[in-house]
Short mmCIF file of C-alpha atoms and ligand atoms in Angstrom, two decimals:
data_model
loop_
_atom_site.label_atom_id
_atom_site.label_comp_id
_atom_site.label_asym_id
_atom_site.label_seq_id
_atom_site.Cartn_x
_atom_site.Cartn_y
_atom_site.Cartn_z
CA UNK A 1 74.60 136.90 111.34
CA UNK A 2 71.75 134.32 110.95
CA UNK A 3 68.82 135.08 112.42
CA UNK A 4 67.74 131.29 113.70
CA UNK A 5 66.49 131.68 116.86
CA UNK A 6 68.43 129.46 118.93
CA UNK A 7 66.67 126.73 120.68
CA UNK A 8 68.86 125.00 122.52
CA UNK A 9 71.60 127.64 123.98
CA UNK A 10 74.84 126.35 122.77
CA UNK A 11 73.58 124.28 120.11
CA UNK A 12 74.83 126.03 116.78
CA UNK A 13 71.74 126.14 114.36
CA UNK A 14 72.55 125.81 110.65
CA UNK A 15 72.26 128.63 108.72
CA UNK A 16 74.89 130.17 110.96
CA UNK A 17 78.28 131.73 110.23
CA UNK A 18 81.12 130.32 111.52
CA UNK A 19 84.19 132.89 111.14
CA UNK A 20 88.01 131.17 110.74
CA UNK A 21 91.34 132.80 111.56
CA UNK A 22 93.13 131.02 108.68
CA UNK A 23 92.01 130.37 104.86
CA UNK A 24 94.67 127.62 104.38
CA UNK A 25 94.24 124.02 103.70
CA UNK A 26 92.95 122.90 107.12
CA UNK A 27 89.90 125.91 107.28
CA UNK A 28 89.52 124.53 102.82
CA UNK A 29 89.04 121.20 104.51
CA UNK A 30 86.57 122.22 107.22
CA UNK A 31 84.54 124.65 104.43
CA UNK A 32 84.04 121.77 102.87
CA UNK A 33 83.10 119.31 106.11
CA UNK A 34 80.18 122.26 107.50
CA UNK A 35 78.15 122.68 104.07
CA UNK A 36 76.42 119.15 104.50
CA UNK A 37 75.78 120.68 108.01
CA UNK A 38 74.01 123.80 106.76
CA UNK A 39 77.19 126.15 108.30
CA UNK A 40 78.37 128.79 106.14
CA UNK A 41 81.81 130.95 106.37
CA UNK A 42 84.16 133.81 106.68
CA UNK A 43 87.43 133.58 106.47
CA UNK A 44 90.31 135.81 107.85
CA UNK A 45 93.59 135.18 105.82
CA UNK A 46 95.95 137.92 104.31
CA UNK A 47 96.15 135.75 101.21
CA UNK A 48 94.27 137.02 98.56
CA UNK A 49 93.49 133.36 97.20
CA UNK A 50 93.35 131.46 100.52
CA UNK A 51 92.29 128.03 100.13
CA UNK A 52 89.61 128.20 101.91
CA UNK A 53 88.34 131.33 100.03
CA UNK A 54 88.09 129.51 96.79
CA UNK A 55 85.42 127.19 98.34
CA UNK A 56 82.14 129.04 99.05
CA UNK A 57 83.15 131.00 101.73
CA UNK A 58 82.94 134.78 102.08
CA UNK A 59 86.79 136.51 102.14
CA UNK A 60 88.09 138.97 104.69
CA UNK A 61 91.71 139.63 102.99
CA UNK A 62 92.91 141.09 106.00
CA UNK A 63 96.29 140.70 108.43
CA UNK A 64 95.20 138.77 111.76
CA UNK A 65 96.40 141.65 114.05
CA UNK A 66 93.84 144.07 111.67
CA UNK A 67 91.00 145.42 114.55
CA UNK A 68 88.95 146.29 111.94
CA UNK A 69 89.13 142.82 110.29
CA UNK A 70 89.22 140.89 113.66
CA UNK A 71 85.97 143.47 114.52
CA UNK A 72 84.00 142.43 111.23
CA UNK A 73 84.36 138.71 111.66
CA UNK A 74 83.18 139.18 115.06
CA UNK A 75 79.89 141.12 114.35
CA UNK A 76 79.40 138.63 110.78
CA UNK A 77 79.80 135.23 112.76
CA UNK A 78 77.91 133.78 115.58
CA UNK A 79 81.18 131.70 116.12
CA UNK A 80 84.94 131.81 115.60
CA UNK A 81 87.30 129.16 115.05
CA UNK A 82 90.86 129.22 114.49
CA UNK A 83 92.74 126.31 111.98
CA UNK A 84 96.63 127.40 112.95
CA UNK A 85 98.40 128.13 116.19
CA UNK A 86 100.46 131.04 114.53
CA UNK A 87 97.41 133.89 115.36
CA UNK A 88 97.92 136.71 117.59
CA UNK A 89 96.93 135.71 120.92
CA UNK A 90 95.73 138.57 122.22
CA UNK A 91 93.62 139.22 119.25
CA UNK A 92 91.99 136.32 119.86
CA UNK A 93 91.32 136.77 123.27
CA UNK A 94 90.22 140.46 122.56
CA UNK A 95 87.57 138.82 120.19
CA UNK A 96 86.81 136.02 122.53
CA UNK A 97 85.46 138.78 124.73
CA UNK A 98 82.78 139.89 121.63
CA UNK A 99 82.18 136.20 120.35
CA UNK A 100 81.80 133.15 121.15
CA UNK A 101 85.49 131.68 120.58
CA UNK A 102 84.94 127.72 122.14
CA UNK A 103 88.78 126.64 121.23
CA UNK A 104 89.93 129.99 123.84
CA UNK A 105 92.66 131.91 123.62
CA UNK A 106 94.23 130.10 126.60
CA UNK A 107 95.03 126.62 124.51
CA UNK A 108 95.93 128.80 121.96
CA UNK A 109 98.78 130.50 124.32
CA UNK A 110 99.81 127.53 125.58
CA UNK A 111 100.44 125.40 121.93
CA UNK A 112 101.99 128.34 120.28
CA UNK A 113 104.72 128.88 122.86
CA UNK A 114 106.76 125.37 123.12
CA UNK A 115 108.12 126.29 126.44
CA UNK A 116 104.65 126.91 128.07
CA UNK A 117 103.41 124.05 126.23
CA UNK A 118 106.20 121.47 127.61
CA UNK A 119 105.59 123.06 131.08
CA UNK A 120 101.50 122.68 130.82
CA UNK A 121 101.75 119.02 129.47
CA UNK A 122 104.55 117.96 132.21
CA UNK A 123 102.31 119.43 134.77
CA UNK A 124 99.45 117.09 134.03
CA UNK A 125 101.89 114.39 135.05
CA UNK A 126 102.50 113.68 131.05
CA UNK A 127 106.49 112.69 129.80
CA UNK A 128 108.04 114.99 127.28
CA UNK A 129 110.86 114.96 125.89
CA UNK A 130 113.81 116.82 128.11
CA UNK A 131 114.14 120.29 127.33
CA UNK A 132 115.69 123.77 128.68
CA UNK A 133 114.87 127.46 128.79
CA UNK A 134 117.86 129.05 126.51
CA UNK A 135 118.77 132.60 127.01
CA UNK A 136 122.28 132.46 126.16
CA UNK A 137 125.04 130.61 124.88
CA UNK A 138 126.29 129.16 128.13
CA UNK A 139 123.11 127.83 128.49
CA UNK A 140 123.17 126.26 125.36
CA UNK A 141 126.20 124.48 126.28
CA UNK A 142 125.08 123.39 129.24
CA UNK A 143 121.88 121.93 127.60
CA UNK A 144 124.67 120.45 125.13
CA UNK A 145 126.21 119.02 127.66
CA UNK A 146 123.56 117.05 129.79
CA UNK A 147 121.75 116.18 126.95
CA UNK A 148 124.46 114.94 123.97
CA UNK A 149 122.66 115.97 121.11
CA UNK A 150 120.49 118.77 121.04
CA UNK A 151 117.26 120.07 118.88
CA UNK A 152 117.60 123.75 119.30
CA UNK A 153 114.15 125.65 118.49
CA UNK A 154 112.65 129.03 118.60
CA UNK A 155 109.86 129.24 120.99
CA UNK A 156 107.23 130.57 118.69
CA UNK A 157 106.84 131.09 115.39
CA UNK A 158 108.04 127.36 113.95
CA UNK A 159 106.65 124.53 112.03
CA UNK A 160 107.24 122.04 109.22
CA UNK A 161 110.83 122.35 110.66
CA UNK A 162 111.71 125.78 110.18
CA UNK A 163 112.94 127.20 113.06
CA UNK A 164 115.54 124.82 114.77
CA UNK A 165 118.52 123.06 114.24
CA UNK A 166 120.51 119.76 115.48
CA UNK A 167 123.34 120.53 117.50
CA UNK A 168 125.57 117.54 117.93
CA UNK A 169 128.61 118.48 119.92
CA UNK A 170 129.97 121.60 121.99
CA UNK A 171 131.62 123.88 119.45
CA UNK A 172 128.25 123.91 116.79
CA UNK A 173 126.50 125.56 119.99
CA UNK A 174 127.53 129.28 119.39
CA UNK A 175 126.62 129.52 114.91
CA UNK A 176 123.22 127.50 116.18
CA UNK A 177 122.68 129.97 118.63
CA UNK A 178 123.49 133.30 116.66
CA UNK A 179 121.24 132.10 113.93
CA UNK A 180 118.08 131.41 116.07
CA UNK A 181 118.60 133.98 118.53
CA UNK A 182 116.66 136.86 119.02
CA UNK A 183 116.82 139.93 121.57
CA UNK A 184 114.66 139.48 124.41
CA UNK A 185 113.33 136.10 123.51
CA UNK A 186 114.46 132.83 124.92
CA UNK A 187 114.97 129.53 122.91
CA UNK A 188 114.68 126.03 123.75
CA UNK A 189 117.08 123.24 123.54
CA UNK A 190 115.13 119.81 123.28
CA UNK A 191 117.06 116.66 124.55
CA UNK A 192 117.53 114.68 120.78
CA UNK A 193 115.42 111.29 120.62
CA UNK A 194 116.36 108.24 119.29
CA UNK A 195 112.66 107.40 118.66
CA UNK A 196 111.57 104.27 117.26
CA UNK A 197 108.32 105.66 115.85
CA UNK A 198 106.36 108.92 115.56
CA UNK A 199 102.90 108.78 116.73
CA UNK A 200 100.25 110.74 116.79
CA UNK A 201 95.94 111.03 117.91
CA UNK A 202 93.62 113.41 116.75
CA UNK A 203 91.48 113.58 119.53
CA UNK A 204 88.08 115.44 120.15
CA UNK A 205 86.68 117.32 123.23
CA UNK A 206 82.73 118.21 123.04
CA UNK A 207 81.28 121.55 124.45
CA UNK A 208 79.93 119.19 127.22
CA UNK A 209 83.15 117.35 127.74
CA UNK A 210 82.30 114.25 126.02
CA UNK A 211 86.06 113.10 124.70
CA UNK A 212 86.52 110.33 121.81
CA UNK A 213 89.62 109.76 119.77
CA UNK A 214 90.49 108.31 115.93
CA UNK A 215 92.76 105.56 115.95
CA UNK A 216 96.59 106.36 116.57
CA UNK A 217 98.60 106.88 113.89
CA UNK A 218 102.35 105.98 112.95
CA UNK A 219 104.22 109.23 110.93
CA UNK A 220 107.35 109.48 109.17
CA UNK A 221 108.25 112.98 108.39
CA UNK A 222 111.43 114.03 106.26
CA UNK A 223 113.28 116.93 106.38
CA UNK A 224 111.10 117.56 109.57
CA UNK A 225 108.11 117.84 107.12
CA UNK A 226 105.18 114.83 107.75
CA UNK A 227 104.83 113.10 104.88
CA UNK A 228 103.20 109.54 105.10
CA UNK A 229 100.90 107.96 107.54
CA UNK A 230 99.66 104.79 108.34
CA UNK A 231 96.70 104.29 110.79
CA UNK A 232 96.16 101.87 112.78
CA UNK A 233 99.98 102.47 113.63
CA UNK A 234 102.19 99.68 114.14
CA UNK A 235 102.29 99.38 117.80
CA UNK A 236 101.49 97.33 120.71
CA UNK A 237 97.75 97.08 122.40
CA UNK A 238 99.37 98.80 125.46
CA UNK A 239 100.73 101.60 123.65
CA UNK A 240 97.25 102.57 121.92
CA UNK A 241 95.85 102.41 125.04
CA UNK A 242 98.56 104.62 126.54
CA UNK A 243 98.00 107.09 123.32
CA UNK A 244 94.62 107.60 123.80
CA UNK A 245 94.99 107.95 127.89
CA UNK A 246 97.51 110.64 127.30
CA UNK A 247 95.24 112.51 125.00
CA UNK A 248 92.65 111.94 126.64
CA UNK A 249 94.22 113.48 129.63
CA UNK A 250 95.57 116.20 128.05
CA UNK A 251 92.23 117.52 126.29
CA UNK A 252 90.29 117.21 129.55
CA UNK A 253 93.30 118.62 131.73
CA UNK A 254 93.94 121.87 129.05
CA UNK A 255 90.03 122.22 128.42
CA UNK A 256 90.21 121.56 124.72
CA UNK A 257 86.85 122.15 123.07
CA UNK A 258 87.12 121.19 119.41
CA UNK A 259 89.73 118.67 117.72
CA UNK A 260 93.35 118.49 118.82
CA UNK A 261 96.77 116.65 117.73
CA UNK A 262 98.87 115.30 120.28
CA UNK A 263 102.15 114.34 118.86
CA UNK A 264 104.69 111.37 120.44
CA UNK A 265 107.88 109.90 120.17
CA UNK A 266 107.79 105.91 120.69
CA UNK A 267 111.14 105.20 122.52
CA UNK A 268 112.66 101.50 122.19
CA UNK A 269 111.29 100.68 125.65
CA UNK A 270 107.56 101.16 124.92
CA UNK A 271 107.36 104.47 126.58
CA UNK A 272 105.82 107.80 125.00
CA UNK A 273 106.60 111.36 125.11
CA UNK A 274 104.68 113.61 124.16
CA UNK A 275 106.45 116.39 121.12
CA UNK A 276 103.46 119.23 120.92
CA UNK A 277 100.16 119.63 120.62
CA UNK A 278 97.94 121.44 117.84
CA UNK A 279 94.73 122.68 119.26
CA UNK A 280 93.00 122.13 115.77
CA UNK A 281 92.19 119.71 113.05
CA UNK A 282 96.03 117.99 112.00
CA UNK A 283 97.53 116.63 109.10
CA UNK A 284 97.85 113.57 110.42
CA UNK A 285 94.00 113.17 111.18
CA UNK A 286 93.72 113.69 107.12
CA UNK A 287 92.92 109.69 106.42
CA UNK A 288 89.39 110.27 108.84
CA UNK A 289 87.88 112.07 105.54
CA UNK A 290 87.68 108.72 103.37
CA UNK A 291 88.57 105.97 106.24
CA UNK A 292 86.12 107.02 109.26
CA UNK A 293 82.49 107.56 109.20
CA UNK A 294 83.15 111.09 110.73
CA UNK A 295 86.06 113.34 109.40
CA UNK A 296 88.46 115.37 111.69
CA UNK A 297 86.97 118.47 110.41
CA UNK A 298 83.63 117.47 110.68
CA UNK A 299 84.36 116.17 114.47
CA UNK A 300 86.27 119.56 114.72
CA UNK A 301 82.62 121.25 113.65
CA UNK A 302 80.87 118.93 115.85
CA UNK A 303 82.52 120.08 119.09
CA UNK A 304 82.69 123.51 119.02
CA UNK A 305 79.12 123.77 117.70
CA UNK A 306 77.75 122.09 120.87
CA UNK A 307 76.37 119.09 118.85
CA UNK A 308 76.90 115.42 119.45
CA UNK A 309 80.43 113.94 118.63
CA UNK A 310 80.51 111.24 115.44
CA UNK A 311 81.80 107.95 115.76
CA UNK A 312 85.30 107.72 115.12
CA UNK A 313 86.17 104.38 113.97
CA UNK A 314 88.39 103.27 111.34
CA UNK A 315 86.42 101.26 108.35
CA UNK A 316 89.44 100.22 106.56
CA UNK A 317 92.91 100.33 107.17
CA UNK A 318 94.38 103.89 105.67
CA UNK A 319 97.72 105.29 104.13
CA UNK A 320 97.77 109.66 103.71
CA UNK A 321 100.53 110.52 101.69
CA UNK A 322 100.86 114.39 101.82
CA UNK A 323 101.99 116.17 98.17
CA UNK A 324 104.40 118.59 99.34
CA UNK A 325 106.49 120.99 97.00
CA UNK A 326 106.29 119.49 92.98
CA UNK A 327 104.88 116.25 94.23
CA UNK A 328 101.37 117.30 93.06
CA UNK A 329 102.31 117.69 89.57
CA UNK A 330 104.51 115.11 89.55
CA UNK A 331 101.02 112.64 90.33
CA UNK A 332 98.88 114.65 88.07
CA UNK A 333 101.38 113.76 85.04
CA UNK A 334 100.94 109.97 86.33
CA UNK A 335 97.16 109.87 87.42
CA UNK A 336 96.48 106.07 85.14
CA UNK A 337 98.79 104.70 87.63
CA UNK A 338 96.74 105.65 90.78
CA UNK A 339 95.52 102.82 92.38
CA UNK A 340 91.67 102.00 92.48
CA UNK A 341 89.95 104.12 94.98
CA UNK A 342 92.70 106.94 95.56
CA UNK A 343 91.41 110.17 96.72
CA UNK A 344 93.22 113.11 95.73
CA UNK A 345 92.37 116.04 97.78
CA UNK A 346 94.07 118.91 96.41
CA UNK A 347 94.53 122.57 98.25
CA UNK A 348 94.02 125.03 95.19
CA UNK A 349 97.28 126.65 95.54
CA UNK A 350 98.48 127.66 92.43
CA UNK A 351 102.65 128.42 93.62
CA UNK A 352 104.51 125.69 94.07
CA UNK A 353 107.49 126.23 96.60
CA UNK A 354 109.96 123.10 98.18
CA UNK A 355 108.04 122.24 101.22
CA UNK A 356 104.56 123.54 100.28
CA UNK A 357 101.76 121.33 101.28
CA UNK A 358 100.19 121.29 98.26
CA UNK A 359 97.46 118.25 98.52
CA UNK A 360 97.59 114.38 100.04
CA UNK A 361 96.40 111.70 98.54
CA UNK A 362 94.33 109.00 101.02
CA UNK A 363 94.63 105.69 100.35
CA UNK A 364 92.94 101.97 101.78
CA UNK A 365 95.66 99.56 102.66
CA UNK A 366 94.07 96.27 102.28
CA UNK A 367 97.32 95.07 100.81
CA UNK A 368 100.27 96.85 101.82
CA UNK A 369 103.07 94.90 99.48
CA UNK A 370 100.85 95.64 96.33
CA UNK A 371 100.01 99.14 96.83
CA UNK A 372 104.26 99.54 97.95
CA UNK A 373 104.53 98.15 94.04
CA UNK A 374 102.04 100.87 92.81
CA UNK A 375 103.70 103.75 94.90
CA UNK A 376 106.74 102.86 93.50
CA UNK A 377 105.50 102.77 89.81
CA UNK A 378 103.93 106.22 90.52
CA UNK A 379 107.43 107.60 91.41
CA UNK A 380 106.36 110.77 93.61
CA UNK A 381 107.66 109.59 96.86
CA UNK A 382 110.85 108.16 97.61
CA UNK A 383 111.34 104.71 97.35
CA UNK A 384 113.11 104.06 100.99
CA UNK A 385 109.97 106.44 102.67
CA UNK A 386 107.61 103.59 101.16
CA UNK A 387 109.09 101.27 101.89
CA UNK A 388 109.72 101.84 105.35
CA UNK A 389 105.88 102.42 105.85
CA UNK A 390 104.67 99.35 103.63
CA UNK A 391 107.02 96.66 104.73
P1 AMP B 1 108.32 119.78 115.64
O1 AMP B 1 108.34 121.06 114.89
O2 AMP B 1 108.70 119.92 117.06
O3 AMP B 1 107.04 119.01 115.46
O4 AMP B 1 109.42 118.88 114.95
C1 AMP B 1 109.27 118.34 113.65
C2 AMP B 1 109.88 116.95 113.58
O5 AMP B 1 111.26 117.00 113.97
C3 AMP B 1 109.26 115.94 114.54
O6 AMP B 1 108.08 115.40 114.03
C4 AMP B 1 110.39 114.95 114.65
O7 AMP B 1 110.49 114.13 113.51
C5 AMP B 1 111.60 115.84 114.70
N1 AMP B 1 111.89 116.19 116.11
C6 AMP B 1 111.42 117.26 116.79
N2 AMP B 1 111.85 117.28 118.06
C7 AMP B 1 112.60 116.19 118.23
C8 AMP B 1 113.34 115.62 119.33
N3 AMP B 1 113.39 116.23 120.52
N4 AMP B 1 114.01 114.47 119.11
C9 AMP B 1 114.00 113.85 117.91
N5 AMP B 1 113.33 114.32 116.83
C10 AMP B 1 112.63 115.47 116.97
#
């Protein structure tokens, strides 16, 4: 632990270690935001090459339900941070009690368990999308029923897709639910939305409550992976200002301290739901490290370290393109036709698997027909995707 003496209480004095539950991209990403601040790390990730680990930061290579491990971090850091919803909870609240732990382990309960989540946004007077508790098949088919088409998911546990399935009519209900199901767990069936576009805002909560927000931005994932955004989003004046209000409301109402995602469906009549929240820095806030003065993970750093927030502001409109699966290597063979002032950020992960988010690439968008033409050229993302976020 540093020895700083600390002259403002809650004021995080560089020189100090702040621990992470998670080495993957998003704790690489905020190694790399806290050095120009004078923080140094420790990370907790089973991986042996983490990504964060390969950055300057010391290595516990440890499962997150290890005591010993959780124990360590806790006596090495004077703060711990955590860059993925999939930790133990009660781990984290058991270190909470030994350190200080701003993000909680409440948030953390509530965004890792999609029923508690839909129940805690709804009850801050916030639209999601319709949804009901499954604990058997009848259920299911009743779900099926008032809702047409169904997104069946497991409660915990999912992202990047996995986890769930579309069920369009009666009879898929029962192989849907045999193949999610498990004993003494319930599922959730999630009305389907026709959605005209997928939003989302990265917004930021200080120790002191001070809340500020980057500028919305418009997703399109694929095979329920995100893979291109493009901020400012396409939408209305009223439905920024409806954005930000709803995260807004949510990171004061849930007592967020750090950064948060808040991700909505646009419907064809203006109105927003709101999908799920991820109590931490998200891929769609990726464009703030070369289009804002501050960067999500730096923002992230800001807020639970008790300093100041940074101005969020957008300098120049932004595209993030995420390299998932053999996407990266398919741009490093092609790297003369990257247009001028790409920036590659890359995650150090040397196995490539279909779905693996393996680096994005941020982009300014001063002229979106051009750079559509480059894309193209560059032939790593699918010609449709681009074009549907460049036209
Ligand atoms: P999730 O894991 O809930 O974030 O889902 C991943 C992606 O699947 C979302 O970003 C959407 O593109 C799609 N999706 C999830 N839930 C719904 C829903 N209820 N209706 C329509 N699309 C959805």
């Amino acid at each position: 632990k540093s020895t700083t003496v600390i002259e403002h209480p809650g004021i995080l004095q560089p020189g100090s270690v702040i621990g992470l539950l998670g080495g993957g991209q998003l704790a690489r990403m905020l190694v790399l935001a806290g050095h120009p601040l004078g923080f140094k790390f420790m990370v907790l990730d089973p991986d042996p090459e983490a990504p964060a680990a390969q950055v300057g930061a010391d290595h516990l290579p440890c499962s997150f339900t290890d005591k010993n491990a959780l124990g360590e971090l806790t006596k090495q850091c004077d703060l711990v941070s955590y860059e993925f919803e999939n930790v133990d909870a009660d781990s984290v609240e058991w270190m909470e009690q030994r350190v200080d732990l701003p993000q909680g382990s409440q948030m953390l309960r509530t965004a890792q368990h999609r029923l508690r989540e839909k129940r805690a946004i709804r009850d801050l007077g916030i639209e999601v999308t319709g949804f009901h508790e499954v604990r058997n098949l009848k259920q299911l088919e009743q779900a099926c029923e008032a809702f047409g088409t169904v997104l069946l998911k497991t409660v915990t546990g999912g992202y990047d897709g996995k986890g769930q399935q579309r069920i369009l009519k009666k009879s898929e209900c029962k192989s849907a639910f045999e193949s999610l199901h498990q004993e003494g767990t319930s599922l959730i069936a999630e009305q389907f939305q026709p959605f005209e576009r997928e939003l989302s805002v990265v917004v930021a909560r200080s120790r002191s409550g001070e809340i500020r927000s980057f500028p919305v931005s418009e997703n399109l994932h694929r095979q329920n992976i995100l893979t291109i955004c493009r901020i400012p989003a396409r939408i209305s004046g009223q439905v920024e200002k409806e954005a930000n209000r709803i995260s807004a409301c949510l990171a004061e109402g849930l007592g967020l301290v750090g950064v948060m995602g808040v991700e909505m469906f646009l419907l064809p009549d203006g109105s927003l739901l709101v999908n799920e929240i991820a109590p931490r820095p998200h891929n769609s806030g990726h464009f703030t490290m070369d289009s804002c003065e501050t960067s999500q993970f730096q923002q992230h750093l800001l807020a639970v370290s008790g300093w100041p927030l940074g101005p969020t502001h957008i300098m120049k409109p932004a595209l993030m393109l995420n390299l998932i699966g053999d996407q990266q290597d398919k741009l490093l063979q092609n790297l003369k036709l990257l247009p001028e002032g790409a920036k590659l950020h890359l995650y150090g992960k040397k196995e490539v698997r279909p779905g693996r988010k393996m680096g994005h690439l941020n982009l300014s968008m001063e002229n979106p027909s051009e750079l559509l033409e480059t894309l193209i050229k560059l032939q790593v993302w699918d010609q449709d995707s681009l074009e549907r976020m460049l036209n």
